[in-house]
Amino acid sequence: AQSVTQPDIHITVSEGASLELRCNYSYGATPYLFWYVQSPGQGLQLLLKYFSGDTLVQGIKGFEAEFKRSQSSFNLRKPSVHWSDAAEYFCAVMDSSYKLIFGSGTRLLVRP
Amino acid sequence: DAGVTQSPTHLIKTRGQHVTLRCSPISGHKSVSWYQQVLGQGPQFIFQYYEKEERGRGNFPDRFSARQFPNYSSELNVNALLLGDSALYLCASSLGGGRHNEQFFGPGTRLTVL
């Protein structure tokens, strides 16, 4: 069965520091992968997506993610974190019936 | 441009009651999906509708039902509410029902069951 694992429940970084959020997926075919961000009380906003092609994907707000098929990973990165990046981040894979399967999320805290 | 809208924003019900949640997709979008997000977890897929037909159903009991109207808006109905139904219910719309269609999420309806 398809699944997404986000091994880090919480991550705390200092403002200006780099960030990497981990995501591992289980999916038999070519995965369609997504990263979403959710601020408190808000819905989900798409940061970036990978369908095919270049394995390094650029998204909004300065985020990027790298698809590594050999490691079944799709980690999210940002070179310099801003206080406004504090939120919950969800990795997701789209299955063959077009539904999104989400990980349990990583809560990012930013130290001033 | 208006995004996905959901109503109501918050709702408090008691066990055994029925609830109806509403979703209006982005103009021109023909597909609507519903997700349940329990506190501390990622969203879980409930239903997808495309052109008023059910395209997919997640692992939820028959107490959960949905429909899509000719104007592509959608309702999610939950009967015989249980405490465990307390969650944020998210609606997402997309242009079509295929894998390349990005899903845009609404702000959600927070349901509390007492």
PDB file of C-alpha atoms in Angstrom:
ATOM      1  CA  ALA A   1       0.000   0.000   0.000  1.00  0.00           C
ATOM      2  CA  GLN A   2       1.120   3.512  -0.679  1.00  0.00           C
ATOM      3  CA  SER A   3       2.350   5.516   2.278  1.00  0.00           C
ATOM      4  CA  VAL A   4       4.328   8.598   3.224  1.00  0.00           C
ATOM      5  CA  THR A   5       6.601   8.864   6.245  1.00  0.00           C
ATOM      6  CA  GLN A   6       7.805  12.090   7.780  1.00  0.00           C
ATOM      7  CA  PRO A   7      10.179  10.935  10.504  1.00  0.00           C
ATOM      8  CA  ASP A   8      10.522  14.279  12.282  1.00  0.00           C
ATOM      9  CA  ILE A   9       7.494  15.409  14.293  1.00  0.00           C
ATOM     10  CA  HIS A  10       9.100  18.704  15.309  1.00  0.00           C
ATOM     11  CA  ILE A  11      12.118  20.591  14.021  1.00  0.00           C
ATOM     12  CA  THR A  12      13.502  23.793  15.509  1.00  0.00           C
ATOM     13  CA  VAL A  13      15.900  25.999  13.569  1.00  0.00           C
ATOM     14  CA  SER A  14      17.278  29.476  14.119  1.00  0.00           C
ATOM     15  CA  GLU A  15      16.193  32.256  11.804  1.00  0.00           C
ATOM     16  CA  GLY A  16      18.637  32.469   8.905  1.00  0.00           C
ATOM     17  CA  ALA A  17      19.743  28.854   9.262  1.00  0.00           C
ATOM     18  CA  SER A  18      19.207  26.245   6.564  1.00  0.00           C
ATOM     19  CA  LEU A  19      16.372  23.734   6.727  1.00  0.00           C
ATOM     20  CA  GLU A  20      15.803  20.199   5.527  1.00  0.00           C
ATOM     21  CA  LEU A  21      12.547  18.324   6.162  1.00  0.00           C
ATOM     22  CA  ARG A  22      12.580  14.620   5.421  1.00  0.00           C
ATOM     23  CA  CYS A  23       9.991  12.648   3.490  1.00  0.00           C
ATOM     24  CA  ASN A  24      10.046   8.994   2.457  1.00  0.00           C
ATOM     25  CA  TYR A  25       7.367   7.427   0.315  1.00  0.00           C
ATOM     26  CA  SER A  26       6.231   3.961  -0.629  1.00  0.00           C
ATOM     27  CA  TYR A  27       4.721   3.733  -4.098  1.00  0.00           C
ATOM     28  CA  GLY A  28       5.127   1.103  -6.791  1.00  0.00           C
ATOM     29  CA  ALA A  29       4.998   3.239  -9.917  1.00  0.00           C
ATOM     30  CA  THR A  30       6.358   6.677 -10.785  1.00  0.00           C
ATOM     31  CA  PRO A  31       5.322   8.845  -7.857  1.00  0.00           C
ATOM     32  CA  TYR A  32       3.647  12.215  -8.102  1.00  0.00           C
ATOM     33  CA  LEU A  33       4.962  14.030  -5.016  1.00  0.00           C
ATOM     34  CA  PHE A  34       3.932  17.203  -3.258  1.00  0.00           C
ATOM     35  CA  TRP A  35       4.873  19.412  -0.336  1.00  0.00           C
ATOM     36  CA  TYR A  36       2.171  21.485   1.345  1.00  0.00           C
ATOM     37  CA  VAL A  37       2.392  24.021   4.172  1.00  0.00           C
ATOM     38  CA  GLN A  38      -0.326  24.675   6.740  1.00  0.00           C
ATOM     39  CA  SER A  39      -0.332  27.693   9.028  1.00  0.00           C
ATOM     40  CA  PRO A  40      -2.417  27.531  12.221  1.00  0.00           C
ATOM     41  CA  GLY A  41      -6.134  27.548  11.440  1.00  0.00           C
ATOM     42  CA  GLN A  42      -5.502  27.587   7.718  1.00  0.00           C
ATOM     43  CA  GLY A  43      -5.936  25.194   4.836  1.00  0.00           C
ATOM     44  CA  LEU A  44      -3.074  23.700   2.884  1.00  0.00           C
ATOM     45  CA  GLN A  45      -0.940  25.678   0.443  1.00  0.00           C
ATOM     46  CA  LEU A  46       1.074  23.904  -2.237  1.00  0.00           C
ATOM     47  CA  LEU A  47       4.803  24.660  -2.031  1.00  0.00           C
ATOM     48  CA  LEU A  48       5.995  22.497  -4.893  1.00  0.00           C
ATOM     49  CA  LYS A  49       5.348  19.308  -6.812  1.00  0.00           C
ATOM     50  CA  TYR A  50       7.273  16.658  -8.721  1.00  0.00           C
ATOM     51  CA  PHE A  51       5.751  14.777 -11.637  1.00  0.00           C
ATOM     52  CA  SER A  52       8.754  13.878 -13.796  1.00  0.00           C
ATOM     53  CA  GLY A  53      11.914  15.324 -15.305  1.00  0.00           C
ATOM     54  CA  ASP A  54      14.459  17.309 -13.329  1.00  0.00           C
ATOM     55  CA  THR A  55      14.750  15.767  -9.878  1.00  0.00           C
ATOM     56  CA  LEU A  56      15.436  19.128  -8.224  1.00  0.00           C
ATOM     57  CA  VAL A  57      12.184  21.058  -8.026  1.00  0.00           C
ATOM     58  CA  GLN A  58      11.844  24.740  -7.195  1.00  0.00           C
ATOM     59  CA  GLY A  59       8.799  25.996  -5.360  1.00  0.00           C
ATOM     60  CA  ILE A  60       7.363  29.121  -3.849  1.00  0.00           C
ATOM     61  CA  LYS A  61       8.795  31.052  -0.889  1.00  0.00           C
ATOM     62  CA  GLY A  62      12.346  29.940  -1.700  1.00  0.00           C
ATOM     63  CA  PHE A  63      11.735  26.229  -1.075  1.00  0.00           C
ATOM     64  CA  GLU A  64      13.134  23.400  -3.163  1.00  0.00           C
ATOM     65  CA  ALA A  65      12.906  19.619  -2.997  1.00  0.00           C
ATOM     66  CA  GLU A  66      14.967  16.806  -4.445  1.00  0.00           C
ATOM     67  CA  PHE A  67      13.466  13.541  -5.651  1.00  0.00           C
ATOM     68  CA  LYS A  68      15.761  10.540  -5.070  1.00  0.00           C
ATOM     69  CA  ARG A  69      14.240   7.375  -6.463  1.00  0.00           C
ATOM     70  CA  SER A  70      16.985   5.141  -5.047  1.00  0.00           C
ATOM     71  CA  GLN A  71      16.204   6.371  -1.529  1.00  0.00           C
ATOM     72  CA  SER A  72      12.427   6.773  -2.020  1.00  0.00           C
ATOM     73  CA  SER A  73      12.823  10.275  -0.669  1.00  0.00           C
ATOM     74  CA  PHE A  74      11.579  13.747  -1.478  1.00  0.00           C
ATOM     75  CA  ASN A  75      13.205  16.050   1.060  1.00  0.00           C
ATOM     76  CA  LEU A  76      12.276  19.722   1.323  1.00  0.00           C
ATOM     77  CA  ARG A  77      15.024  22.341   1.724  1.00  0.00           C
ATOM     78  CA  LYS A  78      15.405  26.045   2.236  1.00  0.00           C
ATOM     79  CA  PRO A  79      18.798  27.778   2.472  1.00  0.00           C
ATOM     80  CA  SER A  80      17.744  30.483   4.940  1.00  0.00           C
ATOM     81  CA  VAL A  81      14.651  30.216   7.127  1.00  0.00           C
ATOM     82  CA  HIS A  82      12.488  33.225   7.993  1.00  0.00           C
ATOM     83  CA  TRP A  83      10.336  33.515  11.107  1.00  0.00           C
ATOM     84  CA  SER A  84       7.256  33.455   8.858  1.00  0.00           C
ATOM     85  CA  ASP A  85       8.161  29.906   7.756  1.00  0.00           C
ATOM     86  CA  ALA A  86       7.020  28.545  11.125  1.00  0.00           C
ATOM     87  CA  ALA A  87       4.147  26.209  10.245  1.00  0.00           C
ATOM     88  CA  GLU A  88       3.306  22.552   9.695  1.00  0.00           C
ATOM     89  CA  TYR A  89       4.657  20.906   6.564  1.00  0.00           C
ATOM     90  CA  PHE A  90       3.103  17.917   4.853  1.00  0.00           C
ATOM     91  CA  CYS A  91       4.557  15.647   2.220  1.00  0.00           C
ATOM     92  CA  ALA A  92       2.089  13.779   0.005  1.00  0.00           C
ATOM     93  CA  VAL A  93       2.009  11.271  -2.830  1.00  0.00           C
ATOM     94  CA  MET A  94      -0.823  11.007  -5.348  1.00  0.00           C
ATOM     95  CA  ASP A  95      -1.954   7.458  -5.937  1.00  0.00           C
ATOM     96  CA  SER A  96      -3.328   5.904  -9.121  1.00  0.00           C
ATOM     97  CA  SER A  97      -6.890   6.962  -8.252  1.00  0.00           C
ATOM     98  CA  TYR A  98      -5.813  10.618  -7.943  1.00  0.00           C
ATOM     99  CA  LYS A  99      -6.188  10.893  -4.189  1.00  0.00           C
ATOM    100  CA  LEU A 100      -3.466  12.447  -2.061  1.00  0.00           C
ATOM    101  CA  ILE A 101      -1.869  10.336   0.662  1.00  0.00           C
ATOM    102  CA  PHE A 102      -0.296  12.567   3.292  1.00  0.00           C
ATOM    103  CA  GLY A 103       2.407  12.047   5.851  1.00  0.00           C
ATOM    104  CA  SER A 104       1.758  12.939   9.472  1.00  0.00           C
ATOM    105  CA  GLY A 105       3.479  16.285   9.125  1.00  0.00           C
ATOM    106  CA  THR A 106       6.521  18.074  10.572  1.00  0.00           C
ATOM    107  CA  ARG A 107       6.021  21.130  12.735  1.00  0.00           C
ATOM    108  CA  LEU A 108       8.699  23.761  12.117  1.00  0.00           C
ATOM    109  CA  LEU A 109       9.588  26.145  14.922  1.00  0.00           C
ATOM    110  CA  VAL A 110      11.858  29.106  14.184  1.00  0.00           C
ATOM    111  CA  ARG A 111      14.080  30.563  16.918  1.00  0.00           C
ATOM    112  CA  PRO A 112      14.638  34.330  16.661  1.00  0.00           C
TER     113      PRO A 112
ATOM    114  CA  ASP B   1      -9.987  35.538  -7.706  1.00  0.00           C
ATOM    115  CA  ALA B   2     -11.957  33.620  -5.118  1.00  0.00           C
ATOM    116  CA  GLY B   3     -10.341  30.473  -3.848  1.00  0.00           C
ATOM    117  CA  VAL B   4     -12.081  27.420  -2.482  1.00  0.00           C
ATOM    118  CA  THR B   5     -14.652  28.438   0.096  1.00  0.00           C
ATOM    119  CA  GLN B   6     -16.105  26.277   2.839  1.00  0.00           C
ATOM    120  CA  SER B   7     -18.961  26.796   5.247  1.00  0.00           C
ATOM    121  CA  PRO B   8     -19.419  26.917   8.094  1.00  0.00           C
ATOM    122  CA  THR B   9     -16.013  27.812   9.553  1.00  0.00           C
ATOM    123  CA  HIS B  10     -16.705  26.152  12.877  1.00  0.00           C
ATOM    124  CA  LEU B  11     -19.407  23.800  14.058  1.00  0.00           C
ATOM    125  CA  ILE B  12     -20.244  22.185  17.378  1.00  0.00           C
ATOM    126  CA  LYS B  13     -22.503  19.141  17.444  1.00  0.00           C
ATOM    127  CA  THR B  14     -23.386  16.433  19.943  1.00  0.00           C
ATOM    128  CA  ARG B  15     -23.018  12.693  19.506  1.00  0.00           C
ATOM    129  CA  GLY B  16     -25.686  11.114  17.322  1.00  0.00           C
ATOM    130  CA  GLN B  17     -26.470  14.299  15.413  1.00  0.00           C
ATOM    131  CA  HIS B  18     -26.113  14.858  11.699  1.00  0.00           C
ATOM    132  CA  VAL B  19     -23.928  17.485  10.015  1.00  0.00           C
ATOM    133  CA  THR B  20     -23.675  18.960   6.508  1.00  0.00           C
ATOM    134  CA  LEU B  21     -20.526  20.725   5.353  1.00  0.00           C
ATOM    135  CA  ARG B  22     -20.403  22.777   2.185  1.00  0.00           C
ATOM    136  CA  CYS B  23     -17.716  23.558  -0.352  1.00  0.00           C
ATOM    137  CA  SER B  24     -17.589  25.884  -3.340  1.00  0.00           C
ATOM    138  CA  PRO B  25     -14.735  25.151  -5.748  1.00  0.00           C
ATOM    139  CA  ILE B  26     -12.685  27.648  -7.677  1.00  0.00           C
ATOM    140  CA  SER B  27     -14.604  28.865 -10.703  1.00  0.00           C
ATOM    141  CA  GLY B  28     -14.040  26.491 -13.635  1.00  0.00           C
ATOM    142  CA  HIS B  29     -12.936  23.591 -11.444  1.00  0.00           C
ATOM    143  CA  LYS B  30     -14.957  20.434 -11.960  1.00  0.00           C
ATOM    144  CA  SER B  31     -13.460  18.148  -9.335  1.00  0.00           C
ATOM    145  CA  VAL B  32     -13.892  18.322  -5.571  1.00  0.00           C
ATOM    146  CA  SER B  33     -12.214  16.171  -2.947  1.00  0.00           C
ATOM    147  CA  TRP B  34     -12.871  15.940   0.786  1.00  0.00           C
ATOM    148  CA  TYR B  35     -10.271  15.196   3.461  1.00  0.00           C
ATOM    149  CA  GLN B  36     -10.483  14.716   7.224  1.00  0.00           C
ATOM    150  CA  GLN B  37      -7.634  16.045   9.353  1.00  0.00           C
ATOM    151  CA  VAL B  38      -7.634  14.885  12.951  1.00  0.00           C
ATOM    152  CA  LEU B  39      -5.535  16.985  15.318  1.00  0.00           C
ATOM    153  CA  GLY B  40      -1.870  16.104  15.052  1.00  0.00           C
ATOM    154  CA  GLN B  41      -2.242  14.043  11.876  1.00  0.00           C
ATOM    155  CA  GLY B  42      -2.096  14.550   8.155  1.00  0.00           C
ATOM    156  CA  PRO B  43      -5.289  14.836   6.100  1.00  0.00           C
ATOM    157  CA  GLN B  44      -7.006  11.590   5.148  1.00  0.00           C
ATOM    158  CA  PHE B  45      -8.925  11.206   1.899  1.00  0.00           C
ATOM    159  CA  ILE B  46     -12.698  10.758   2.201  1.00  0.00           C
ATOM    160  CA  PHE B  47     -14.237  11.327  -1.255  1.00  0.00           C
ATOM    161  CA  GLN B  48     -13.522  12.650  -4.717  1.00  0.00           C
ATOM    162  CA  TYR B  49     -16.146  13.849  -7.166  1.00  0.00           C
ATOM    163  CA  TYR B  50     -15.626  14.747 -10.795  1.00  0.00           C
ATOM    164  CA  GLU B  51     -18.406  16.005 -13.030  1.00  0.00           C
ATOM    165  CA  LYS B  52     -20.925  15.051 -10.336  1.00  0.00           C
ATOM    166  CA  GLU B  53     -19.819  11.422 -10.275  1.00  0.00           C
ATOM    167  CA  GLU B  54     -18.056   9.781  -7.355  1.00  0.00           C
ATOM    168  CA  ARG B  55     -14.523   8.965  -8.494  1.00  0.00           C
ATOM    169  CA  GLY B  56     -13.096   7.630  -5.282  1.00  0.00           C
ATOM    170  CA  ARG B  57     -13.879   6.838  -1.685  1.00  0.00           C
ATOM    171  CA  GLY B  58     -11.512   6.463   1.226  1.00  0.00           C
ATOM    172  CA  ASN B  59     -11.715   4.078   4.144  1.00  0.00           C
ATOM    173  CA  PHE B  60     -14.598   5.762   5.955  1.00  0.00           C
ATOM    174  CA  PRO B  61     -17.870   4.245   7.202  1.00  0.00           C
ATOM    175  CA  ASP B  62     -21.168   4.609   5.386  1.00  0.00           C
ATOM    176  CA  ARG B  63     -22.130   7.343   7.847  1.00  0.00           C
ATOM    177  CA  PHE B  64     -20.100   9.577   5.556  1.00  0.00           C
ATOM    178  CA  SER B  65     -21.660  10.568   2.237  1.00  0.00           C
ATOM    179  CA  ALA B  66     -21.211  13.348  -0.254  1.00  0.00           C
ATOM    180  CA  ARG B  67     -22.553  14.734  -3.462  1.00  0.00           C
ATOM    181  CA  GLN B  68     -21.644  17.269  -6.113  1.00  0.00           C
ATOM    182  CA  PHE B  69     -24.166  19.624  -7.623  1.00  0.00           C
ATOM    183  CA  PRO B  70     -24.539  20.850 -11.240  1.00  0.00           C
ATOM    184  CA  ASN B  71     -22.639  24.035 -10.326  1.00  0.00           C
ATOM    185  CA  TYR B  72     -19.787  21.787  -9.030  1.00  0.00           C
ATOM    186  CA  SER B  73     -20.245  22.782  -5.404  1.00  0.00           C
ATOM    187  CA  SER B  74     -20.294  19.897  -2.966  1.00  0.00           C
ATOM    188  CA  GLU B  75     -21.721  18.761   0.345  1.00  0.00           C
ATOM    189  CA  LEU B  76     -20.262  16.316   2.827  1.00  0.00           C
ATOM    190  CA  ASN B  77     -22.777  14.688   5.159  1.00  0.00           C
ATOM    191  CA  VAL B  78     -21.974  12.795   8.311  1.00  0.00           C
ATOM    192  CA  ASN B  79     -24.700  10.910  10.180  1.00  0.00           C
ATOM    193  CA  ALA B  80     -24.764   9.593  13.736  1.00  0.00           C
ATOM    194  CA  LEU B  81     -21.775  11.676  14.801  1.00  0.00           C
ATOM    195  CA  LEU B  82     -19.154  10.124  17.066  1.00  0.00           C
ATOM    196  CA  LEU B  83     -16.613  11.881  19.252  1.00  0.00           C
ATOM    197  CA  GLY B  84     -13.926  10.630  16.881  1.00  0.00           C
ATOM    198  CA  ASP B  85     -15.448  12.617  14.016  1.00  0.00           C
ATOM    199  CA  SER B  86     -14.081  15.793  15.598  1.00  0.00           C
ATOM    200  CA  ALA B  87     -11.622  17.108  13.035  1.00  0.00           C
ATOM    201  CA  LEU B  88     -10.841  19.751  10.437  1.00  0.00           C
ATOM    202  CA  TYR B  89     -12.647  18.875   7.219  1.00  0.00           C
ATOM    203  CA  LEU B  90     -10.850  20.128   4.141  1.00  0.00           C
ATOM    204  CA  CYS B  91     -12.241  20.534   0.671  1.00  0.00           C
ATOM    205  CA  ALA B  92      -9.973  20.715  -2.366  1.00  0.00           C
ATOM    206  CA  SER B  93     -10.864  21.547  -5.943  1.00  0.00           C
ATOM    207  CA  SER B  94      -9.048  20.901  -9.197  1.00  0.00           C
ATOM    208  CA  LEU B  95      -9.681  21.586 -12.871  1.00  0.00           C
ATOM    209  CA  GLY B  96     -10.053  17.927 -13.732  1.00  0.00           C
ATOM    210  CA  GLY B  97      -9.741  14.591 -12.073  1.00  0.00           C
ATOM    211  CA  GLY B  98      -6.357  13.511 -13.414  1.00  0.00           C
ATOM    212  CA  ARG B  99      -2.957  13.257 -11.757  1.00  0.00           C
ATOM    213  CA  HIS B 100      -1.609  16.466 -13.299  1.00  0.00           C
ATOM    214  CA  ASN B 101      -4.352  18.574 -11.799  1.00  0.00           C
ATOM    215  CA  GLU B 102      -3.210  20.503  -8.764  1.00  0.00           C
ATOM    216  CA  GLN B 103      -5.604  20.387  -5.825  1.00  0.00           C
ATOM    217  CA  PHE B 104      -6.336  23.757  -4.199  1.00  0.00           C
ATOM    218  CA  PHE B 105      -7.467  23.542  -0.601  1.00  0.00           C
ATOM    219  CA  GLY B 106     -10.025  25.614   1.240  1.00  0.00           C
ATOM    220  CA  PRO B 107      -9.567  26.844   4.838  1.00  0.00           C
ATOM    221  CA  GLY B 108     -11.576  23.953   6.231  1.00  0.00           C
ATOM    222  CA  THR B 109     -14.498  23.473   8.595  1.00  0.00           C
ATOM    223  CA  ARG B 110     -13.591  22.730  12.207  1.00  0.00           C
ATOM    224  CA  LEU B 111     -16.113  20.204  13.574  1.00  0.00           C
ATOM    225  CA  THR B 112     -16.276  19.540  17.287  1.00  0.00           C
ATOM    226  CA  VAL B 113     -18.448  16.674  18.518  1.00  0.00           C
ATOM    227  CA  LEU B 114     -19.343  16.744  22.227  1.00  0.00           C
TER     228      LEU B 114
END
